[in-house]
PDB file of C-alpha atoms in Angstrom:
ATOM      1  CA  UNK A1155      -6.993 -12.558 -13.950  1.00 93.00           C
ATOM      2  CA  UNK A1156      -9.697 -13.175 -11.018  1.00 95.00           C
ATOM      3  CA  UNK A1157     -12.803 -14.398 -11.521  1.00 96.00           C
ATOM      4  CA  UNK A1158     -16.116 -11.928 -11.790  1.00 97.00           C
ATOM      5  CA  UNK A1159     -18.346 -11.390  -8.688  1.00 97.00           C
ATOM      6  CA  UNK A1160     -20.200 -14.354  -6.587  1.00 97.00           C
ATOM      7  CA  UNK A1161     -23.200 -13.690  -4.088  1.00 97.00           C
ATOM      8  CA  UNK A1162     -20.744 -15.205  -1.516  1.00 97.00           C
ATOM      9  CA  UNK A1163     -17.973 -12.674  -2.512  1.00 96.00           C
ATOM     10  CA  UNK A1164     -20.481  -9.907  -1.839  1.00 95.00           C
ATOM     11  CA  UNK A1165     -21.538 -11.381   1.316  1.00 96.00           C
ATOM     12  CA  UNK A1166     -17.774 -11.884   2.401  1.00 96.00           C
ATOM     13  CA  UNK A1167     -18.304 -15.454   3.133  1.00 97.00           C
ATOM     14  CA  UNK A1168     -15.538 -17.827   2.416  1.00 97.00           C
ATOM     15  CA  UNK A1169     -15.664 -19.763  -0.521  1.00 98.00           C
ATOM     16  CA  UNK A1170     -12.103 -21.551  -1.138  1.00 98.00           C
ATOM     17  CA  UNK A1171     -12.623 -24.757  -2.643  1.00 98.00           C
ATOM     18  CA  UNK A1172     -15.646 -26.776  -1.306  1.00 97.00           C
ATOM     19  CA  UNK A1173     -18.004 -23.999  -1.728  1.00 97.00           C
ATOM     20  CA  UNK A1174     -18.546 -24.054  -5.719  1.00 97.00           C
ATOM     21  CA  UNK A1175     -20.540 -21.079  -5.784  1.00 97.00           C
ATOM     22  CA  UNK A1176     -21.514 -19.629  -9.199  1.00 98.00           C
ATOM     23  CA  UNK A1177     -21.208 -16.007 -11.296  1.00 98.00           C
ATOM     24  CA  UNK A1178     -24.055 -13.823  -9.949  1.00 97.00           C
ATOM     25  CA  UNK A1179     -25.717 -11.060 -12.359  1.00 97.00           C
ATOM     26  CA  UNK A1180     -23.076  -8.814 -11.201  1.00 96.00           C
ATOM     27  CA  UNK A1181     -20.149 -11.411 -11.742  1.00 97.00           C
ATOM     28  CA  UNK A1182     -21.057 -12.183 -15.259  1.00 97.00           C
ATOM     29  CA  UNK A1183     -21.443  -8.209 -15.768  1.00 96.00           C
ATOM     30  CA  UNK A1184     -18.108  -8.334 -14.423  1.00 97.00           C
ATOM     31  CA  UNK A1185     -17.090 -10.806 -16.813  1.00 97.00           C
ATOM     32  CA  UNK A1186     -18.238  -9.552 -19.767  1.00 96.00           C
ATOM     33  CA  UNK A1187     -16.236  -6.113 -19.234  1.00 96.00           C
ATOM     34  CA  UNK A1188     -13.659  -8.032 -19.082  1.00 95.00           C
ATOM     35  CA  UNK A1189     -14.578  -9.977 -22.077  1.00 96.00           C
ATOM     36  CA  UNK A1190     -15.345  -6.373 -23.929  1.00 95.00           C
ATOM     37  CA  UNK A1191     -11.848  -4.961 -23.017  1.00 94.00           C
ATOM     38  CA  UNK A1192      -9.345  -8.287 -23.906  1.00 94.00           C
ATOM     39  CA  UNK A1193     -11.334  -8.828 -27.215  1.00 95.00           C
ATOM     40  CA  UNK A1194      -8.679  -7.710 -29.354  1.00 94.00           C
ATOM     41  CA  UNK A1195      -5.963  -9.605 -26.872  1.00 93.00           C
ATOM     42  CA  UNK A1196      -4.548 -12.930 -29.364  1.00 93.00           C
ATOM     43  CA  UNK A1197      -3.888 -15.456 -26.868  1.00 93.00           C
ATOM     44  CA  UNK A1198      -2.099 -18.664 -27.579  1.00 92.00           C
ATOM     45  CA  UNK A1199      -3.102 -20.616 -24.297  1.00 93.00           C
ATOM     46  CA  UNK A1200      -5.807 -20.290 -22.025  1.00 95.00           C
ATOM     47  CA  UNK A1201      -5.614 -21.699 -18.376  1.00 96.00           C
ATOM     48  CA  UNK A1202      -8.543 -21.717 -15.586  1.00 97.00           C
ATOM     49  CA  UNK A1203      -9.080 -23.023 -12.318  1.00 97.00           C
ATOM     50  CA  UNK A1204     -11.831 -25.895 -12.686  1.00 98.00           C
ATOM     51  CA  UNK A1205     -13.892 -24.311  -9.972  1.00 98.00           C
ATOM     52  CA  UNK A1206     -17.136 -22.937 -11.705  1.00 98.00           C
ATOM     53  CA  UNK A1207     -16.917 -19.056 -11.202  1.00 98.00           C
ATOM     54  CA  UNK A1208     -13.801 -19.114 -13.400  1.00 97.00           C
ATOM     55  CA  UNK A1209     -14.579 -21.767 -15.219  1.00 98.00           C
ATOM     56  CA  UNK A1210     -17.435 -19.425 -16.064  1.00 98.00           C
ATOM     57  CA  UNK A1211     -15.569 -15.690 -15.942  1.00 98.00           C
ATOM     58  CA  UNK A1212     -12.984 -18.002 -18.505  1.00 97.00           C
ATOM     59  CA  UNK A1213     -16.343 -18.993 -21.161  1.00 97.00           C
ATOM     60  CA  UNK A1214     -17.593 -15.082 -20.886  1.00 97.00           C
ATOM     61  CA  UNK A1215     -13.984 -14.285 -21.970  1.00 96.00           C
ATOM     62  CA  UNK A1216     -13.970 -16.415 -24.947  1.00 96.00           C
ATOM     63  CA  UNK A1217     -17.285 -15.139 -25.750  1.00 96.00           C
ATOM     64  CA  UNK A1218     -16.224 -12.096 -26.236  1.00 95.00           C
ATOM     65  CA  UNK A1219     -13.184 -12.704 -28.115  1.00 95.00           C
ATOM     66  CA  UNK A1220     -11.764 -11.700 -31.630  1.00 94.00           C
ATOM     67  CA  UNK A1221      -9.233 -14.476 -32.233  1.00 92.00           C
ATOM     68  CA  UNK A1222      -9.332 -16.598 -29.186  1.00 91.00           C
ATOM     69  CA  UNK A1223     -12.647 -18.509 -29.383  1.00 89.00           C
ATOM     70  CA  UNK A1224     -10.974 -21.715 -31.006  1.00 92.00           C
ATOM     71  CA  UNK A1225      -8.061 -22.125 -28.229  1.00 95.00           C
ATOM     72  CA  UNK A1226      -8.532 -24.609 -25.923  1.00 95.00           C
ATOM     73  CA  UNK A1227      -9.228 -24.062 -22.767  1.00 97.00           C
ATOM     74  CA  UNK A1228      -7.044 -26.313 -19.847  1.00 97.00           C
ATOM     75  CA  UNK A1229      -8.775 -26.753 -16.252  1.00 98.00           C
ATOM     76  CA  UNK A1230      -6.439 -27.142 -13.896  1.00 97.00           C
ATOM     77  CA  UNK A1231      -6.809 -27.986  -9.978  1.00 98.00           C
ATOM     78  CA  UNK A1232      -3.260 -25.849  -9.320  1.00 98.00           C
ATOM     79  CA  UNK A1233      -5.227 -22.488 -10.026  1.00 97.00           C
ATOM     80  CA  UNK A1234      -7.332 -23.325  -7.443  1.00 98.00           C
ATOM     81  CA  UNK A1235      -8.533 -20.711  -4.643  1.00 98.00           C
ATOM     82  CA  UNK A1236      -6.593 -21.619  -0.904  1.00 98.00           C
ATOM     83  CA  UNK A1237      -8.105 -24.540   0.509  1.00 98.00           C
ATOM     84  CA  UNK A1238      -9.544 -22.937   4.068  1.00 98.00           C
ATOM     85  CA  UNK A1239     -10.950 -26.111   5.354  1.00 98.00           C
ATOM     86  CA  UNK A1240     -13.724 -25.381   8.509  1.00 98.00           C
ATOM     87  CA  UNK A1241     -14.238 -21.343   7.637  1.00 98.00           C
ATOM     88  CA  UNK A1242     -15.531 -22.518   4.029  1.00 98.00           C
ATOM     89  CA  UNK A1243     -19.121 -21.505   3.707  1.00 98.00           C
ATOM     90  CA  UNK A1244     -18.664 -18.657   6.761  1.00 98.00           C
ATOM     91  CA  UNK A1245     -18.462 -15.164   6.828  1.00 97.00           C
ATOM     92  CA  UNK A1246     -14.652 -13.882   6.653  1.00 97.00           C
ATOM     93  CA  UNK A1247     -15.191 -12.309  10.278  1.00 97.00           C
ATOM     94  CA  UNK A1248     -15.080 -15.853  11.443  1.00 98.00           C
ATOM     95  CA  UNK A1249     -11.880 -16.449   9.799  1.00 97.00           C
ATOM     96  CA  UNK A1250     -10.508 -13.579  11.625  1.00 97.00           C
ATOM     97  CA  UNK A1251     -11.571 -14.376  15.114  1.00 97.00           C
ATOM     98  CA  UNK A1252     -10.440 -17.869  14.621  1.00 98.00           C
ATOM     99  CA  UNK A1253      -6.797 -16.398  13.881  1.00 98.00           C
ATOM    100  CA  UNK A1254      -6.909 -14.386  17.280  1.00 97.00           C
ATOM    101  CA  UNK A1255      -7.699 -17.137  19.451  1.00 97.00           C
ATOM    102  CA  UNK A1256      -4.714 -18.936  17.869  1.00 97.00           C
ATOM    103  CA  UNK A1257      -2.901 -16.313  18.479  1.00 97.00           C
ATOM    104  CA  UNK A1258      -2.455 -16.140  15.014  1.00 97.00           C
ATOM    105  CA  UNK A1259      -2.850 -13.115  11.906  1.00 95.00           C
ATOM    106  CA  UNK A1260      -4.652 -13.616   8.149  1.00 94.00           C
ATOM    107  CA  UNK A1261      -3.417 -14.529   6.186  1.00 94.00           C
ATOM    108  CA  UNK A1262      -0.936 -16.863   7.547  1.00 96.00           C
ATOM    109  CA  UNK A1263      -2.956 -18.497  10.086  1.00 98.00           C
ATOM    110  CA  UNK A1264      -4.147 -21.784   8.489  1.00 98.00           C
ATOM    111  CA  UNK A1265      -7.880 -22.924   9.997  1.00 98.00           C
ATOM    112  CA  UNK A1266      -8.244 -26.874  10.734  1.00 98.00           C
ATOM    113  CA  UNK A1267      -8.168 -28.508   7.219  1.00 98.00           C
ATOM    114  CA  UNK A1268      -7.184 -25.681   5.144  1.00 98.00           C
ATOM    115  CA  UNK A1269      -3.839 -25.338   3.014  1.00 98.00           C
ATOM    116  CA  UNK A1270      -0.795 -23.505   4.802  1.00 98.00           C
ATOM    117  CA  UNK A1271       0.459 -20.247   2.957  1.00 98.00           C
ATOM    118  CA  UNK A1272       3.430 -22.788   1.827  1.00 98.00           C
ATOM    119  CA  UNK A1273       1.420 -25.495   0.131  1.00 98.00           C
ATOM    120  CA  UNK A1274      -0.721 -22.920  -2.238  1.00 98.00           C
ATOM    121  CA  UNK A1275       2.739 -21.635  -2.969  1.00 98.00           C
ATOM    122  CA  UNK A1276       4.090 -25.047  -3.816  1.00 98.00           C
ATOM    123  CA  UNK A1277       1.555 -25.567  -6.410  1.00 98.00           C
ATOM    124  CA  UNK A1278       1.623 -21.824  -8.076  1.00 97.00           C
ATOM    125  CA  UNK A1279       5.352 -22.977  -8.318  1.00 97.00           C
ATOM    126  CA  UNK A1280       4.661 -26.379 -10.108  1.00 97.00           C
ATOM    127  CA  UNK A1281       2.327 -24.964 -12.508  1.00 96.00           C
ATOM    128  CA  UNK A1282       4.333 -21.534 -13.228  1.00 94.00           C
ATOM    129  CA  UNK A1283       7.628 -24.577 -14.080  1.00 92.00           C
ATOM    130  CA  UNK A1284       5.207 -26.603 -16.210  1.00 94.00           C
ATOM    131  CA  UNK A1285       4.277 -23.138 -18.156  1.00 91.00           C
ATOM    132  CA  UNK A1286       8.171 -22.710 -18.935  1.00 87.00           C
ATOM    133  CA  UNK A1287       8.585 -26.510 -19.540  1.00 88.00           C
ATOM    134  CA  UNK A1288       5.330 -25.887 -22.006  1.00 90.00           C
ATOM    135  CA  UNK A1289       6.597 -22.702 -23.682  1.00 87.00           C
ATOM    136  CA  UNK A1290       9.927 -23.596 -24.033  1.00 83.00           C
ATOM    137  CA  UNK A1291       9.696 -26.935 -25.491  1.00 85.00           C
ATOM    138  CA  UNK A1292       6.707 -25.898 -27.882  1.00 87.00           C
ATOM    139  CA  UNK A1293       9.044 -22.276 -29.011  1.00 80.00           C
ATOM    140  CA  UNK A1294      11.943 -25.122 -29.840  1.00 81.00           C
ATOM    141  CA  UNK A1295       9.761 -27.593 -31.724  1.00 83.00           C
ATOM    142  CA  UNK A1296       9.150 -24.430 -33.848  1.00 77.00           C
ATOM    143  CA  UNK A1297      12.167 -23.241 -34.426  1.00 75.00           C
ATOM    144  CA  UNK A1298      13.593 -26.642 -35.519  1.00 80.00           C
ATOM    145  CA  UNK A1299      10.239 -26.284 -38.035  1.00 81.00           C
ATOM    146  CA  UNK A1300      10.813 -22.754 -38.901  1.00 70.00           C
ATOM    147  CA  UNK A1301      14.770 -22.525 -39.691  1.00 59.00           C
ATOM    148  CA  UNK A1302      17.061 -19.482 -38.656  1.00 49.00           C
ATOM    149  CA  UNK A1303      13.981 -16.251 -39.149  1.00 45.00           C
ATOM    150  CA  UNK A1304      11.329 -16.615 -36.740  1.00 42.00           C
ATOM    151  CA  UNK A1305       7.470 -15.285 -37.034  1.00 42.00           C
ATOM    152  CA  UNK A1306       7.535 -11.758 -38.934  1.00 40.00           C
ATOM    153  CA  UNK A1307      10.648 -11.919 -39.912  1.00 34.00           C
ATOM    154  CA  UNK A1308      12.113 -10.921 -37.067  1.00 31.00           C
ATOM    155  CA  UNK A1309      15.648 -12.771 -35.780  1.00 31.00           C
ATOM    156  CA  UNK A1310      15.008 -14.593 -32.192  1.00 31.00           C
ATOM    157  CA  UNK A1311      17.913 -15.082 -29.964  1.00 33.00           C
ATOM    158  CA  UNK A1312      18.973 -19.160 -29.935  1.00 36.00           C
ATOM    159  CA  UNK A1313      17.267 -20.822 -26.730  1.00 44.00           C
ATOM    160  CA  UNK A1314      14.697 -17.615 -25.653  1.00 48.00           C
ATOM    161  CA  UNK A1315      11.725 -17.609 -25.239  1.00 55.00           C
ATOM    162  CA  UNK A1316       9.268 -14.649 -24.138  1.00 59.00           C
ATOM    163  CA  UNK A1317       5.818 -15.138 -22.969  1.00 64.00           C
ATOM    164  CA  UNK A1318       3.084 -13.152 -21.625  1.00 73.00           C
ATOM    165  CA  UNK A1319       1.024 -14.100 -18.270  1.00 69.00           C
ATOM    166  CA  UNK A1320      -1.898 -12.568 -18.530  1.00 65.00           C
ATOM    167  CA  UNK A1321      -3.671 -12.971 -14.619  1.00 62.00           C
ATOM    168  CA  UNK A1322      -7.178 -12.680 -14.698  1.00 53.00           C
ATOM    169  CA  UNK A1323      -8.121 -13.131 -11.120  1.00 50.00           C
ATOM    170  CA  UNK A1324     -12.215 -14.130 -10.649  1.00 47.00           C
ATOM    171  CA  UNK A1325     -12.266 -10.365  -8.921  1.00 42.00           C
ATOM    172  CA  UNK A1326     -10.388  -8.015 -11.527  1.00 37.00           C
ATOM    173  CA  UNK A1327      -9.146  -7.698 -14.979  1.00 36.00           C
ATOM    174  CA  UNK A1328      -7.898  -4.643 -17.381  1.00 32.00           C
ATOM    175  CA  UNK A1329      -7.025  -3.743 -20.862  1.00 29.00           C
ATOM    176  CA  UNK A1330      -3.217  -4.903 -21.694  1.00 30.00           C
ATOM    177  CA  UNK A1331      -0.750  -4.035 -23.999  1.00 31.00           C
ATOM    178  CA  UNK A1332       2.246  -6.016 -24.812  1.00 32.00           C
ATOM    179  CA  UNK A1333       5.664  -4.411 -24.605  1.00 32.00           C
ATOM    180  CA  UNK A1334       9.096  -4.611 -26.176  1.00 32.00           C
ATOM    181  CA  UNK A1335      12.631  -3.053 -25.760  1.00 37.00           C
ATOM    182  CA  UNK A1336      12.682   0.115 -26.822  1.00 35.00           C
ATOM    183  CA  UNK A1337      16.296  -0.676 -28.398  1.00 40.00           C
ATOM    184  CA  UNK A1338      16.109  -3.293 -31.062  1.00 41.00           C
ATOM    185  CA  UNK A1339      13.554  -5.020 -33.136  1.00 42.00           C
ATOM    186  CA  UNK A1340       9.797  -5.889 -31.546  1.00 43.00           C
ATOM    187  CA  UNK A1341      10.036  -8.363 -29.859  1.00 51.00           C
ATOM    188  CA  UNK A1342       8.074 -11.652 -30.578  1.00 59.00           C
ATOM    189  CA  UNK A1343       5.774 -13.122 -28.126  1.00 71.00           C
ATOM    190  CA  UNK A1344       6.482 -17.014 -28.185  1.00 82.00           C
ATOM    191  CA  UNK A1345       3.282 -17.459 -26.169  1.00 89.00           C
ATOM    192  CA  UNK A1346       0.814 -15.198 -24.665  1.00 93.00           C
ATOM    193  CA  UNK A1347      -1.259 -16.860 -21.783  1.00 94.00           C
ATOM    194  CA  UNK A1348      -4.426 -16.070 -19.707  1.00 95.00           C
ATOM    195  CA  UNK A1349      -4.641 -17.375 -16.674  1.00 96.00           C
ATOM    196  CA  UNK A1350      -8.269 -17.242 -14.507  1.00 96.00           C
ATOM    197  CA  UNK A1351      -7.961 -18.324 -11.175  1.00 97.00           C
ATOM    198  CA  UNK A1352      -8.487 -16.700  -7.561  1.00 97.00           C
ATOM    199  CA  UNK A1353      -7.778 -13.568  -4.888  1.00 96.00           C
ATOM    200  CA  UNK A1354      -5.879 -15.553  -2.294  1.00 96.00           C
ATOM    201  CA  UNK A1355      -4.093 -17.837  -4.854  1.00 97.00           C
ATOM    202  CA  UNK A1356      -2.885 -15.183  -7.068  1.00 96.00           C
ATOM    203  CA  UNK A1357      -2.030 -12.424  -4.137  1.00 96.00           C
ATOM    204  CA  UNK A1358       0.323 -15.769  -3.048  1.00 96.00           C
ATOM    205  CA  UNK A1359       1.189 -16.096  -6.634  1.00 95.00           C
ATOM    206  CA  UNK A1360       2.786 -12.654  -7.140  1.00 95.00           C
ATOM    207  CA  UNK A1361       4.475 -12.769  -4.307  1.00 96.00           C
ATOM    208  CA  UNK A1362       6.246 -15.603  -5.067  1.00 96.00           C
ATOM    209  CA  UNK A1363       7.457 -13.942  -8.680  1.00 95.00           C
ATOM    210  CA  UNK A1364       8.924 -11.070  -6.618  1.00 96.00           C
ATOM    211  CA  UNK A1365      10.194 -13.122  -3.663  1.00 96.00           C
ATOM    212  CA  UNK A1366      11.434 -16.123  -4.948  1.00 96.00           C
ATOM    213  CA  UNK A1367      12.214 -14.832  -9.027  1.00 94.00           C
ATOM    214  CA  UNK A1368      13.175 -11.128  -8.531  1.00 95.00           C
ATOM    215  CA  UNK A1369      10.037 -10.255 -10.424  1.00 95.00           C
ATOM    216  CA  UNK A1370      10.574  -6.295 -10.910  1.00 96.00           C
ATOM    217  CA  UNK A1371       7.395  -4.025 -10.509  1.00 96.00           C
ATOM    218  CA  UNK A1372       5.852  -1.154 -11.924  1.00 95.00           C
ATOM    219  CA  UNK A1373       8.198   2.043 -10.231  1.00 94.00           C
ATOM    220  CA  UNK A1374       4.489   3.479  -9.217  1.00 94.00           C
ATOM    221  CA  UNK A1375       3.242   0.287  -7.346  1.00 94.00           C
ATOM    222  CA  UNK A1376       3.297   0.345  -3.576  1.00 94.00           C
ATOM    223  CA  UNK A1377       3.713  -2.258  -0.777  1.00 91.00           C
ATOM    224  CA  UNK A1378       0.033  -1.968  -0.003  1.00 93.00           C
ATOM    225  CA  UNK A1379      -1.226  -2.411  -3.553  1.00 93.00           C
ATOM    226  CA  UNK A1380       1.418  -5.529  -3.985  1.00 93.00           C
ATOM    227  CA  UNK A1381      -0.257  -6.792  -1.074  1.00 92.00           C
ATOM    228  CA  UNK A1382      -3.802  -6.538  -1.689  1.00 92.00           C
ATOM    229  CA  UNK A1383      -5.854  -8.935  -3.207  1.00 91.00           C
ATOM    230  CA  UNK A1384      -7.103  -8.443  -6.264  1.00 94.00           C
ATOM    231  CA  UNK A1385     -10.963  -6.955  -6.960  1.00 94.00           C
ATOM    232  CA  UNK A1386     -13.392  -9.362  -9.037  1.00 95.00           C
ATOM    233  CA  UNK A1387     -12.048  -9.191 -12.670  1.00 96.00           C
ATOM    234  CA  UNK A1388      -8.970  -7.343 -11.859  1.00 95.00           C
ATOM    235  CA  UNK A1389      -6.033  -8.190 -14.562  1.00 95.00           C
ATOM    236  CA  UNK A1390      -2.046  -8.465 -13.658  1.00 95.00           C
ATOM    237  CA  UNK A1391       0.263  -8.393 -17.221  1.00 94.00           C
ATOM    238  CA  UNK A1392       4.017 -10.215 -16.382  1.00 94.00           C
ATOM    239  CA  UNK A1393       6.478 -10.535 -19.256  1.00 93.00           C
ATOM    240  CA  UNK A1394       8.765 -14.029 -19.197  1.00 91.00           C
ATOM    241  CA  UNK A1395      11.781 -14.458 -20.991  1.00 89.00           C
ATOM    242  CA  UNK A1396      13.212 -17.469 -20.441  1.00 81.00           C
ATOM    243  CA  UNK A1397      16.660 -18.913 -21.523  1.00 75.00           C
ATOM    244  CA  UNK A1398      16.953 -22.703 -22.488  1.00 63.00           C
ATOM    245  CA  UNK A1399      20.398 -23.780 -21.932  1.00 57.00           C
ATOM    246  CA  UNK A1400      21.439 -26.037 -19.552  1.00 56.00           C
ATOM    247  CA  UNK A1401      18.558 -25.105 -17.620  1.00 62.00           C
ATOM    248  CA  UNK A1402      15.820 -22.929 -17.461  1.00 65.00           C
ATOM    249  CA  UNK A1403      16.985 -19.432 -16.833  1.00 77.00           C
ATOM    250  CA  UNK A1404      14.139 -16.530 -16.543  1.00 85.00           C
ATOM    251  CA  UNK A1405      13.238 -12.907 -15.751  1.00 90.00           C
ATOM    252  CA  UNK A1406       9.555 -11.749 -15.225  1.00 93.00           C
ATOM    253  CA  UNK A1407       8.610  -7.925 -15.423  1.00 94.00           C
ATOM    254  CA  UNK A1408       5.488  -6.626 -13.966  1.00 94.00           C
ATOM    255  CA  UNK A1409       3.616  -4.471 -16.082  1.00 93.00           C
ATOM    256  CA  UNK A1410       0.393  -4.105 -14.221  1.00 94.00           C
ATOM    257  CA  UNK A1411      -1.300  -5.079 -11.178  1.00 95.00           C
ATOM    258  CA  UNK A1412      -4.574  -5.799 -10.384  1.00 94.00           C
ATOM    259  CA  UNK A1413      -6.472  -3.488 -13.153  1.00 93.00           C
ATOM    260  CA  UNK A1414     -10.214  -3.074 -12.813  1.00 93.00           C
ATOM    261  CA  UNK A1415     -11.138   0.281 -14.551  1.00 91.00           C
ATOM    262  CA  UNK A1416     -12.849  -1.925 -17.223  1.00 93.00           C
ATOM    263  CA  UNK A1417     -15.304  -1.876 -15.131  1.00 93.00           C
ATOM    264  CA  UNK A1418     -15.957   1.392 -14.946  1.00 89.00           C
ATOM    265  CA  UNK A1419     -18.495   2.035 -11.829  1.00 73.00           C
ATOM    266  CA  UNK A1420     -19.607  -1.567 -11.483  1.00 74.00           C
ATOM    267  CA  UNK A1421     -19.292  -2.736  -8.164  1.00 61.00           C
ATOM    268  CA  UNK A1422     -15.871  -4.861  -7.004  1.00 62.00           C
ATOM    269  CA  UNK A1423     -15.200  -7.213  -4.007  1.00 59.00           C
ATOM    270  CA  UNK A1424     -12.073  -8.577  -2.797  1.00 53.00           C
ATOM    271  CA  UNK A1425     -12.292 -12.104  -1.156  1.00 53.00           C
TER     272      UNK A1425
END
């Protein structure tokens, strides 16, 4: 999920990482919505960026919440926004015109200082492994607790795990409901996650799910939405099953991308 609405988001002026800018009014409007429509939403992990307009989009969140207001909540630096170096703290028209004198397009050009497109990847991939590592090893320390019938009675499949990414990006998020195959029993969520982070960090995110894991999409999505960074609040829902044998086997589904109509005709940036 992205985080809610900053006075530099409005003003399209770069934030990234060294400009810390907080929520405005709007933002923590934003928030709340978001807050109002995943209060029913159990989640078993919570994960933000440490930069203060999630940090603060994450505590609105919890505010709100039903069931989830005693989970800890884990800062981490990987769910940070792109690093853009020398265009932090300037309008995103500068950003632009820097690219064309390069030579160069957005959003692969890389200003002096900033991250390239590969590094944010690189650590979206470390932390999306250390989520498997996590949910894998904590779904086998229960099962060796809870012998042969797992939660609700329901049988689980030796070595899989399922688990729910819940993206709320500091521009977007959106109602979610949680899915199983049609064909057999419900199937159990082992852990469902929100995740608060950033537009350029989770647009680079998703696209590593469907380049570099096969992530399958919703049939009505186009290239131009998949594309598109996500509007403040906006929520993404991926399913993960993952198979613990030898080594970590997975498949992620796509059930939504993106979502903001939480927020009804509040006001939404993407930057």
């Amino acid at each position: 999920m992205l985080h809610g609405e900053t006075r530099y988001n409005k003003e399209k002026i770069l934030q990234g990482q060294g400009v810390d800018e907080p929520l405005s009014e709007t933002g923590f409007r934003q928030a709340n919505a978001a807050g109002v429509f995943l209060s029913n939403v159990k989640f078993t992990h919570i994960f933000t960026s440490d930069l203060v307009r999630a940090k603060q989009t994450t505590a609105s969140i919890i505010g709100m919440s039903q069931f989830c207001r005693e989970v800890a909540v884990k800062y981490d630096a990987r769910l940070r926004e792109r690093k853009y170096g020398v265009a932090e703290g300037r309008p995103l028209s500068d950003l632009r015109t820097m690219a064309k004198a390069a030579g160069e397009q957005c959003p692969s050009f890389t200003p002096s200082g900033g991250e390239t497109l590969d590094e944010v990847k690189t650590r979206g991939k470390d932390f999306f492994e250390y989520l498997c590592h996590l949910v894998t090893q904590e779904a086998c320390q229960e099962k060796q607790a809870t012998p042969r019938t797992a939660r609700n009675g329901t049988e689980l499949a030796e070595g899989t795990s399922t688990a729910s990414l819940t993206n709320h990006h500091h521009h977007h998020h959106r109602g979610l409901k949680f899915y199983s195959n049609s064909d057999g029993p419900a199937e159990v969520l082992d852990a469902n996650i929100l995740i608060v982070s950033h537009g350029a960090f989770m647009r680079n995110w998703i696209g590593y799910f469907v380049s570099d894991l096969e992530c399958t999409l919703p049939a009505t999505l186009t290239k131009t939405e998949l594309s598109s960074v996500s509007p403040n609040t906006g929520i993404s829902q991926f399913i993960v099953k993952l198979e613990n044998r030898d080594n970590i086997k997975l498949k992620i589904c796509c059930i939504c991308l993106n979502r903001d109509d939480h927020l009804g005709n509040m006001p939404t940036e993407s930057i």
